């Protein structure tokens, strides 16, 4: 199973919801990177995420999924499970 990485900051309800969905519904371990107060980390995230600066930003392995809404939309289309089991 590829590593699932979730970038988060502060109290972000979408970050909490994404981590909970991945853990409790999909049964995967989530590596969380907290960017609270980390300006260099934010710049690094923006570079990695193609300019996106909002959190959460989620990767499954090397595949950028996007934010919470993107994660759920990918799951509804049936695209998340294949990524998680690759």
PDB file of C-alpha atoms in Angstrom:
ATOM      1  CA  UNK A   1       0.000   0.000   0.000  1.00  0.00           C
ATOM      2  CA  UNK A   2       1.451   3.397  -0.916  1.00  0.00           C
ATOM      3  CA  UNK A   3       2.057   6.011   1.753  1.00  0.00           C
ATOM      4  CA  UNK A   4      -0.829   8.427   2.277  1.00  0.00           C
ATOM      5  CA  UNK A   5       0.343  11.929   3.200  1.00  0.00           C
ATOM      6  CA  UNK A   6      -2.011  14.644   4.404  1.00  0.00           C
ATOM      7  CA  UNK A   7      -0.800  18.224   4.865  1.00  0.00           C
ATOM      8  CA  UNK A   8      -2.805  20.093   7.488  1.00  0.00           C
ATOM      9  CA  UNK A   9      -2.680  23.277   9.564  1.00  0.00           C
ATOM     10  CA  UNK A  10      -4.283  24.507  12.768  1.00  0.00           C
ATOM     11  CA  UNK A  11      -7.779  23.337  13.457  1.00  0.00           C
ATOM     12  CA  UNK A  12      -9.054  22.618   9.989  1.00  0.00           C
ATOM     13  CA  UNK A  13     -12.330  20.691   9.955  1.00  0.00           C
ATOM     14  CA  UNK A  14     -11.682  19.463   6.404  1.00  0.00           C
ATOM     15  CA  UNK A  15      -8.284  18.131   7.487  1.00  0.00           C
ATOM     16  CA  UNK A  16      -9.901  16.262  10.370  1.00  0.00           C
ATOM     17  CA  UNK A  17     -12.648  14.918   8.100  1.00  0.00           C
ATOM     18  CA  UNK A  18     -10.163  13.752   5.452  1.00  0.00           C
ATOM     19  CA  UNK A  19      -7.940  11.992   7.999  1.00  0.00           C
ATOM     20  CA  UNK A  20     -10.970  10.361   9.638  1.00  0.00           C
ATOM     21  CA  UNK A  21     -12.372   9.204   6.299  1.00  0.00           C
ATOM     22  CA  UNK A  22      -9.059   7.682   5.259  1.00  0.00           C
ATOM     23  CA  UNK A  23      -8.493   5.965   8.612  1.00  0.00           C
ATOM     24  CA  UNK A  24     -11.978   4.865   9.573  1.00  0.00           C
ATOM     25  CA  UNK A  25     -13.643   4.240   6.226  1.00  0.00           C
ATOM     26  CA  UNK A  26     -10.694   3.225   4.064  1.00  0.00           C
ATOM     27  CA  UNK A  27      -8.597   1.669   6.840  1.00  0.00           C
ATOM     28  CA  UNK A  28      -5.325   3.284   5.850  1.00  0.00           C
ATOM     29  CA  UNK A  29      -2.541   4.789   7.916  1.00  0.00           C
ATOM     30  CA  UNK A  30      -2.198   8.520   7.295  1.00  0.00           C
ATOM     31  CA  UNK A  31       1.085  10.389   7.619  1.00  0.00           C
ATOM     32  CA  UNK A  32       0.068  13.893   8.711  1.00  0.00           C
ATOM     33  CA  UNK A  33       2.316  16.886   8.135  1.00  0.00           C
ATOM     34  CA  UNK A  34       1.311  19.844  10.313  1.00  0.00           C
ATOM     35  CA  UNK A  35       2.165  23.170   8.684  1.00  0.00           C
ATOM     36  CA  UNK A  36       0.867  25.335  11.520  1.00  0.00           C
ATOM     37  CA  UNK A  37       3.263  28.274  11.747  1.00  0.00           C
ATOM     38  CA  UNK A  38       5.644  26.717   9.195  1.00  0.00           C
ATOM     39  CA  UNK A  39       5.959  29.273   6.404  1.00  0.00           C
ATOM     40  CA  UNK A  40       8.709  27.358   4.604  1.00  0.00           C
ATOM     41  CA  UNK A  41       6.577  24.226   4.776  1.00  0.00           C
ATOM     42  CA  UNK A  42       3.697  26.178   3.212  1.00  0.00           C
ATOM     43  CA  UNK A  43       5.958  27.370   0.390  1.00  0.00           C
ATOM     44  CA  UNK A  44       7.170  23.809  -0.144  1.00  0.00           C
ATOM     45  CA  UNK A  45       3.564  22.584  -0.220  1.00  0.00           C
ATOM     46  CA  UNK A  46       2.619  25.223  -2.791  1.00  0.00           C
ATOM     47  CA  UNK A  47       5.525  24.141  -5.001  1.00  0.00           C
ATOM     48  CA  UNK A  48       4.603  20.475  -4.658  1.00  0.00           C
ATOM     49  CA  UNK A  49       0.856  21.060  -5.147  1.00  0.00           C
ATOM     50  CA  UNK A  50       1.116  23.236  -8.241  1.00  0.00           C
ATOM     51  CA  UNK A  51       0.421  26.510  -6.437  1.00  0.00           C
ATOM     52  CA  UNK A  52      -2.399  25.304  -4.210  1.00  0.00           C
ATOM     53  CA  UNK A  53      -2.091  26.743  -0.725  1.00  0.00           C
ATOM     54  CA  UNK A  54      -5.160  25.417   1.034  1.00  0.00           C
ATOM     55  CA  UNK A  55      -5.203  22.466   3.389  1.00  0.00           C
ATOM     56  CA  UNK A  56      -5.719  19.632   3.416  1.00  0.00           C
ATOM     57  CA  UNK A  57      -3.612  18.552   0.478  1.00  0.00           C
ATOM     58  CA  UNK A  58      -3.454  14.798   0.110  1.00  0.00           C
ATOM     59  CA  UNK A  59      -1.091  12.462  -1.733  1.00  0.00           C
ATOM     60  CA  UNK A  60      -1.407   8.732  -2.208  1.00  0.00           C
ATOM     61  CA  UNK A  61       2.112   7.680  -3.028  1.00  0.00           C
ATOM     62  CA  UNK A  62       3.260  10.141  -5.686  1.00  0.00           C
ATOM     63  CA  UNK A  63      -0.286  10.914  -6.849  1.00  0.00           C
ATOM     64  CA  UNK A  64      -1.677  14.275  -5.747  1.00  0.00           C
ATOM     65  CA  UNK A  65      -5.338  13.770  -4.888  1.00  0.00           C
ATOM     66  CA  UNK A  66      -6.049  17.372  -3.845  1.00  0.00           C
ATOM     67  CA  UNK A  67      -8.214  18.485  -0.941  1.00  0.00           C
ATOM     68  CA  UNK A  68     -11.068  16.893   0.966  1.00  0.00           C
ATOM     69  CA  UNK A  69     -13.700  17.487  -1.718  1.00  0.00           C
ATOM     70  CA  UNK A  70     -11.336  16.069  -4.340  1.00  0.00           C
ATOM     71  CA  UNK A  71     -10.704  13.013  -2.153  1.00  0.00           C
ATOM     72  CA  UNK A  72     -14.406  12.289  -1.741  1.00  0.00           C
ATOM     73  CA  UNK A  73     -15.137  12.908  -5.433  1.00  0.00           C
ATOM     74  CA  UNK A  74     -12.336  10.516  -6.406  1.00  0.00           C
ATOM     75  CA  UNK A  75     -13.813   7.909  -4.066  1.00  0.00           C
ATOM     76  CA  UNK A  76     -17.321   8.354  -5.515  1.00  0.00           C
ATOM     77  CA  UNK A  77     -15.911   7.825  -9.036  1.00  0.00           C
ATOM     78  CA  UNK A  78     -14.234   4.616  -7.881  1.00  0.00           C
ATOM     79  CA  UNK A  79     -10.715   5.961  -8.320  1.00  0.00           C
ATOM     80  CA  UNK A  80      -9.488   6.009  -4.727  1.00  0.00           C
ATOM     81  CA  UNK A  81      -9.428   2.290  -3.920  1.00  0.00           C
ATOM     82  CA  UNK A  82      -7.165   1.427  -6.880  1.00  0.00           C
ATOM     83  CA  UNK A  83      -4.698   4.099  -5.717  1.00  0.00           C
ATOM     84  CA  UNK A  84      -4.733   2.771  -2.174  1.00  0.00           C
ATOM     85  CA  UNK A  85      -4.125  -0.816  -3.237  1.00  0.00           C
ATOM     86  CA  UNK A  86      -1.471  -0.113  -5.905  1.00  0.00           C
TER      87      UNK A  86
END
